[in-house]
Amino acid sequence: MNVYTQFESPIGQITVNANDEGLLGVWYESHKMELSEFGTRADDHPILKLTVTQLKEYFRGDRRDFSIPLAAKGTEFQNKVWKALTTIPYGKTWCYKDLAIAVGNPKASQAVGGANGKNPISIIVPCHRVIGKNGSLTGYAGGVDIKEKLLALESNK
């Protein structure tokens, strides 16, 4: 059974959803999702409580790494890209080519960009740390303004 909860963060309201296997998604208000898509509200679900606690620690600057079981549903390639995203160190950025190299296909920048854009677990699977080769803040599902705030938080600005 899928469950969700919501909380206020420095970047607006965040919705997290999970099942008993792990975290399924971290969503911003800008994602325009219907709450019914997330299942039943369950503020006391252990994975949701753990996720909210760790995200609040992240926003306070007290957490750089997450220890939450993940259960996002994606293709084999998407899962490979999402796993590679979790290796980008806090406070660092990669370009899409760096990500393509990390998944073992240096010529797949466009494909990894597509998989990166479909990452449902924002912040914890840090797709916001992927930027354009020229340093530009390329698109972000939550909005470039949120991406900019997350990167600023991680660089202590």
PDB file of C-alpha atoms in Angstrom:
ATOM      1  CA  MET A   1       0.000   0.000   0.000  1.00  0.00           C
ATOM      2  CA  ASN A   2       1.345   3.430  -0.943  1.00  0.00           C
ATOM      3  CA  VAL A   3       1.264   6.168   1.685  1.00  0.00           C
ATOM      4  CA  TYR A   4       2.260   9.831   1.872  1.00  0.00           C
ATOM      5  CA  THR A   5       2.797  12.750   4.192  1.00  0.00           C
ATOM      6  CA  GLN A   6       3.549  16.430   3.702  1.00  0.00           C
ATOM      7  CA  PHE A   7       5.658  19.006   5.521  1.00  0.00           C
ATOM      8  CA  GLU A   8       6.776  22.604   5.133  1.00  0.00           C
ATOM      9  CA  SER A   9      10.388  23.186   4.155  1.00  0.00           C
ATOM     10  CA  PRO A  10      12.487  26.248   3.313  1.00  0.00           C
ATOM     11  CA  ILE A  11      11.627  25.615  -0.368  1.00  0.00           C
ATOM     12  CA  GLY A  12       7.885  25.152   0.158  1.00  0.00           C
ATOM     13  CA  GLN A  13       5.629  22.241   0.902  1.00  0.00           C
ATOM     14  CA  ILE A  14       7.110  18.821   0.205  1.00  0.00           C
ATOM     15  CA  THR A  15       5.152  15.612  -0.243  1.00  0.00           C
ATOM     16  CA  VAL A  16       6.901  12.289   0.353  1.00  0.00           C
ATOM     17  CA  ASN A  17       5.424   8.945  -0.532  1.00  0.00           C
ATOM     18  CA  ALA A  18       6.485   5.406   0.230  1.00  0.00           C
ATOM     19  CA  ASN A  19       5.400   1.840   0.672  1.00  0.00           C
ATOM     20  CA  ASP A  20       6.680  -0.800   3.072  1.00  0.00           C
ATOM     21  CA  GLU A  21       9.665  -1.484   0.749  1.00  0.00           C
ATOM     22  CA  GLY A  22      10.961   2.073   0.783  1.00  0.00           C
ATOM     23  CA  LEU A  23      10.691   5.643  -0.396  1.00  0.00           C
ATOM     24  CA  LEU A  24       8.905   6.119  -3.728  1.00  0.00           C
ATOM     25  CA  GLY A  25       9.144   9.867  -4.197  1.00  0.00           C
ATOM     26  CA  VAL A  26       9.867  13.353  -2.896  1.00  0.00           C
ATOM     27  CA  TRP A  27       7.698  15.952  -4.612  1.00  0.00           C
ATOM     28  CA  TYR A  28       7.524  19.754  -4.615  1.00  0.00           C
ATOM     29  CA  GLU A  29       4.385  21.876  -4.928  1.00  0.00           C
ATOM     30  CA  SER A  30       5.418  22.661  -8.500  1.00  0.00           C
ATOM     31  CA  HIS A  31       5.065  18.999  -9.500  1.00  0.00           C
ATOM     32  CA  LYS A  32       1.262  19.390  -9.838  1.00  0.00           C
ATOM     33  CA  MET A  33       0.472  15.914  -8.584  1.00  0.00           C
ATOM     34  CA  GLU A  34      -2.879  14.856  -7.166  1.00  0.00           C
ATOM     35  CA  LEU A  35      -2.631  13.584  -3.598  1.00  0.00           C
ATOM     36  CA  SER A  36      -4.763  10.601  -4.584  1.00  0.00           C
ATOM     37  CA  GLU A  37      -1.803   9.465  -6.748  1.00  0.00           C
ATOM     38  CA  PHE A  38       0.283   8.977  -3.587  1.00  0.00           C
ATOM     39  CA  GLY A  39      -2.052   6.606  -1.759  1.00  0.00           C
ATOM     40  CA  THR A  40      -3.302   7.162   1.782  1.00  0.00           C
ATOM     41  CA  ARG A  41      -2.063   9.838   4.159  1.00  0.00           C
ATOM     42  CA  ALA A  42      -0.040   8.154   6.926  1.00  0.00           C
ATOM     43  CA  ASP A  43       2.066  10.628   8.895  1.00  0.00           C
ATOM     44  CA  ASP A  44       3.198   7.883  11.283  1.00  0.00           C
ATOM     45  CA  HIS A  45       4.558   5.451   8.656  1.00  0.00           C
ATOM     46  CA  PRO A  46       8.165   4.625   9.661  1.00  0.00           C
ATOM     47  CA  ILE A  47       9.740   5.318   6.237  1.00  0.00           C
ATOM     48  CA  LEU A  48       7.866   8.606   5.924  1.00  0.00           C
ATOM     49  CA  LYS A  49       8.880   9.666   9.442  1.00  0.00           C
ATOM     50  CA  LEU A  50      12.515   8.777   8.729  1.00  0.00           C
ATOM     51  CA  THR A  51      12.423  10.692   5.430  1.00  0.00           C
ATOM     52  CA  VAL A  52      10.891  13.831   6.950  1.00  0.00           C
ATOM     53  CA  THR A  53      13.400  13.763   9.814  1.00  0.00           C
ATOM     54  CA  GLN A  54      16.381  13.389   7.475  1.00  0.00           C
ATOM     55  CA  LEU A  55      15.117  16.054   5.052  1.00  0.00           C
ATOM     56  CA  LYS A  56      14.651  18.522   7.918  1.00  0.00           C
ATOM     57  CA  GLU A  57      18.214  17.764   9.045  1.00  0.00           C
ATOM     58  CA  TYR A  58      19.406  18.369   5.469  1.00  0.00           C
ATOM     59  CA  PHE A  59      17.675  21.757   5.319  1.00  0.00           C
ATOM     60  CA  ARG A  60      19.239  22.732   8.660  1.00  0.00           C
ATOM     61  CA  GLY A  61      22.671  21.829   7.276  1.00  0.00           C
ATOM     62  CA  ASP A  62      23.043  18.915   9.695  1.00  0.00           C
ATOM     63  CA  ARG A  63      22.858  16.098   7.113  1.00  0.00           C
ATOM     64  CA  ARG A  64      24.831  15.449   3.930  1.00  0.00           C
ATOM     65  CA  ASP A  65      23.997  11.787   3.312  1.00  0.00           C
ATOM     66  CA  PHE A  66      20.719   9.934   3.577  1.00  0.00           C
ATOM     67  CA  SER A  67      20.033   6.453   4.935  1.00  0.00           C
ATOM     68  CA  ILE A  68      16.540   5.731   3.686  1.00  0.00           C
ATOM     69  CA  PRO A  69      15.500   2.565   1.839  1.00  0.00           C
ATOM     70  CA  LEU A  70      14.618   3.511  -1.739  1.00  0.00           C
ATOM     71  CA  ALA A  71      11.946   1.816  -3.843  1.00  0.00           C
ATOM     72  CA  ALA A  72      11.512   4.070  -6.888  1.00  0.00           C
ATOM     73  CA  LYS A  73      10.096   2.339  -9.933  1.00  0.00           C
ATOM     74  CA  GLY A  74      11.978   2.836 -13.183  1.00  0.00           C
ATOM     75  CA  THR A  75      13.560   1.061 -16.099  1.00  0.00           C
ATOM     76  CA  GLU A  76      16.869  -0.752 -15.664  1.00  0.00           C
ATOM     77  CA  PHE A  77      18.663   2.221 -17.262  1.00  0.00           C
ATOM     78  CA  GLN A  78      16.845   4.784 -15.097  1.00  0.00           C
ATOM     79  CA  ASN A  79      17.695   2.826 -11.962  1.00  0.00           C
ATOM     80  CA  LYS A  80      21.352   2.718 -13.022  1.00  0.00           C
ATOM     81  CA  VAL A  81      21.367   6.503 -13.529  1.00  0.00           C
ATOM     82  CA  TRP A  82      19.562   7.132 -10.226  1.00  0.00           C
ATOM     83  CA  LYS A  83      22.078   4.955  -8.396  1.00  0.00           C
ATOM     84  CA  ALA A  84      24.930   6.930 -10.002  1.00  0.00           C
ATOM     85  CA  LEU A  85      23.308  10.182  -8.864  1.00  0.00           C
ATOM     86  CA  THR A  86      23.661   9.062  -5.258  1.00  0.00           C
ATOM     87  CA  THR A  87      27.451   9.012  -5.689  1.00  0.00           C
ATOM     88  CA  ILE A  88      27.696  12.741  -6.466  1.00  0.00           C
ATOM     89  CA  PRO A  89      29.208  14.221  -3.296  1.00  0.00           C
ATOM     90  CA  TYR A  90      27.349  16.831  -1.279  1.00  0.00           C
ATOM     91  CA  GLY A  91      28.326  20.318  -2.416  1.00  0.00           C
ATOM     92  CA  LYS A  92      29.663  19.102  -5.780  1.00  0.00           C
ATOM     93  CA  THR A  93      28.135  19.165  -9.246  1.00  0.00           C
ATOM     94  CA  TRP A  94      28.530  17.002 -12.302  1.00  0.00           C
ATOM     95  CA  CYS A  95      27.648  17.710 -15.904  1.00  0.00           C
ATOM     96  CA  TYR A  96      25.588  15.226 -17.903  1.00  0.00           C
ATOM     97  CA  LYS A  97      28.738  13.795 -19.482  1.00  0.00           C
ATOM     98  CA  ASP A  98      30.135  13.034 -16.007  1.00  0.00           C
ATOM     99  CA  LEU A  99      26.932  11.163 -15.244  1.00  0.00           C
ATOM    100  CA  ALA A 100      27.108   9.288 -18.551  1.00  0.00           C
ATOM    101  CA  ILE A 101      30.674   8.231 -17.741  1.00  0.00           C
ATOM    102  CA  ALA A 102      29.553   7.080 -14.284  1.00  0.00           C
ATOM    103  CA  VAL A 103      26.983   4.731 -15.839  1.00  0.00           C
ATOM    104  CA  GLY A 104      29.578   3.379 -18.263  1.00  0.00           C
ATOM    105  CA  ASN A 105      28.364   5.056 -21.455  1.00  0.00           C
ATOM    106  CA  PRO A 106      30.253   8.323 -22.097  1.00  0.00           C
ATOM    107  CA  LYS A 107      28.242   9.069 -25.245  1.00  0.00           C
ATOM    108  CA  ALA A 108      24.863   8.812 -23.515  1.00  0.00           C
ATOM    109  CA  SER A 109      24.626  12.362 -22.124  1.00  0.00           C
ATOM    110  CA  GLN A 110      21.198  12.924 -23.622  1.00  0.00           C
ATOM    111  CA  ALA A 111      19.862   9.580 -22.389  1.00  0.00           C
ATOM    112  CA  VAL A 112      21.150  10.134 -18.851  1.00  0.00           C
ATOM    113  CA  GLY A 113      19.609  13.599 -18.975  1.00  0.00           C
ATOM    114  CA  GLY A 114      16.244  12.015 -19.717  1.00  0.00           C
ATOM    115  CA  ALA A 115      16.614   9.514 -16.878  1.00  0.00           C
ATOM    116  CA  ASN A 116      17.816  12.273 -14.550  1.00  0.00           C
ATOM    117  CA  GLY A 117      14.676  14.268 -15.337  1.00  0.00           C
ATOM    118  CA  LYS A 118      12.464  11.310 -14.401  1.00  0.00           C
ATOM    119  CA  ASN A 119      14.040  10.826 -10.972  1.00  0.00           C
ATOM    120  CA  PRO A 120      11.108  10.743  -8.525  1.00  0.00           C
ATOM    121  CA  ILE A 121      13.189  11.033  -5.341  1.00  0.00           C
ATOM    122  CA  SER A 122      14.281  14.674  -5.346  1.00  0.00           C
ATOM    123  CA  ILE A 123      17.074  15.796  -3.002  1.00  0.00           C
ATOM    124  CA  ILE A 124      17.800  12.304  -1.621  1.00  0.00           C
ATOM    125  CA  VAL A 125      18.724  11.079  -5.110  1.00  0.00           C
ATOM    126  CA  PRO A 126      20.412  14.391  -5.899  1.00  0.00           C
ATOM    127  CA  CYS A 127      19.517  15.123  -9.509  1.00  0.00           C
ATOM    128  CA  HIS A 128      19.812  18.832  -8.619  1.00  0.00           C
ATOM    129  CA  ARG A 129      23.604  18.345  -8.608  1.00  0.00           C
ATOM    130  CA  VAL A 130      23.670  17.797 -12.376  1.00  0.00           C
ATOM    131  CA  ILE A 131      24.273  20.973 -14.363  1.00  0.00           C
ATOM    132  CA  GLY A 132      25.109  21.919 -17.931  1.00  0.00           C
ATOM    133  CA  LYS A 133      28.664  21.446 -19.210  1.00  0.00           C
ATOM    134  CA  ASN A 134      29.084  25.234 -19.271  1.00  0.00           C
ATOM    135  CA  GLY A 135      27.963  25.493 -15.626  1.00  0.00           C
ATOM    136  CA  SER A 136      24.418  26.579 -16.422  1.00  0.00           C
ATOM    137  CA  LEU A 137      21.558  25.430 -14.241  1.00  0.00           C
ATOM    138  CA  THR A 138      19.693  23.415 -16.809  1.00  0.00           C
ATOM    139  CA  GLY A 139      16.087  22.366 -16.314  1.00  0.00           C
ATOM    140  CA  TYR A 140      14.878  20.852 -13.079  1.00  0.00           C
ATOM    141  CA  ALA A 141      11.510  19.205 -12.493  1.00  0.00           C
ATOM    142  CA  GLY A 142      10.999  21.270  -9.345  1.00  0.00           C
ATOM    143  CA  GLY A 143      12.001  24.478 -11.111  1.00  0.00           C
ATOM    144  CA  VAL A 144      15.413  26.045 -11.648  1.00  0.00           C
ATOM    145  CA  ASP A 145      14.799  28.372  -8.673  1.00  0.00           C
ATOM    146  CA  ILE A 146      14.564  25.366  -6.331  1.00  0.00           C
ATOM    147  CA  LYS A 147      17.650  23.800  -7.918  1.00  0.00           C
ATOM    148  CA  GLU A 148      19.514  27.045  -7.305  1.00  0.00           C
ATOM    149  CA  LYS A 149      18.401  27.114  -3.643  1.00  0.00           C
ATOM    150  CA  LEU A 150      19.477  23.495  -3.069  1.00  0.00           C
ATOM    151  CA  LEU A 151      22.901  24.094  -4.619  1.00  0.00           C
ATOM    152  CA  ALA A 152      23.306  27.278  -2.565  1.00  0.00           C
ATOM    153  CA  LEU A 153      22.389  25.376   0.612  1.00  0.00           C
ATOM    154  CA  GLU A 154      25.016  22.747  -0.173  1.00  0.00           C
ATOM    155  CA  SER A 155      27.678  25.362  -0.884  1.00  0.00           C
ATOM    156  CA  ASN A 156      26.817  27.213   2.361  1.00  0.00           C
ATOM    157  CA  LYS A 157      25.775  30.376   0.509  1.00  0.00           C
TER     158      LYS A 157
END
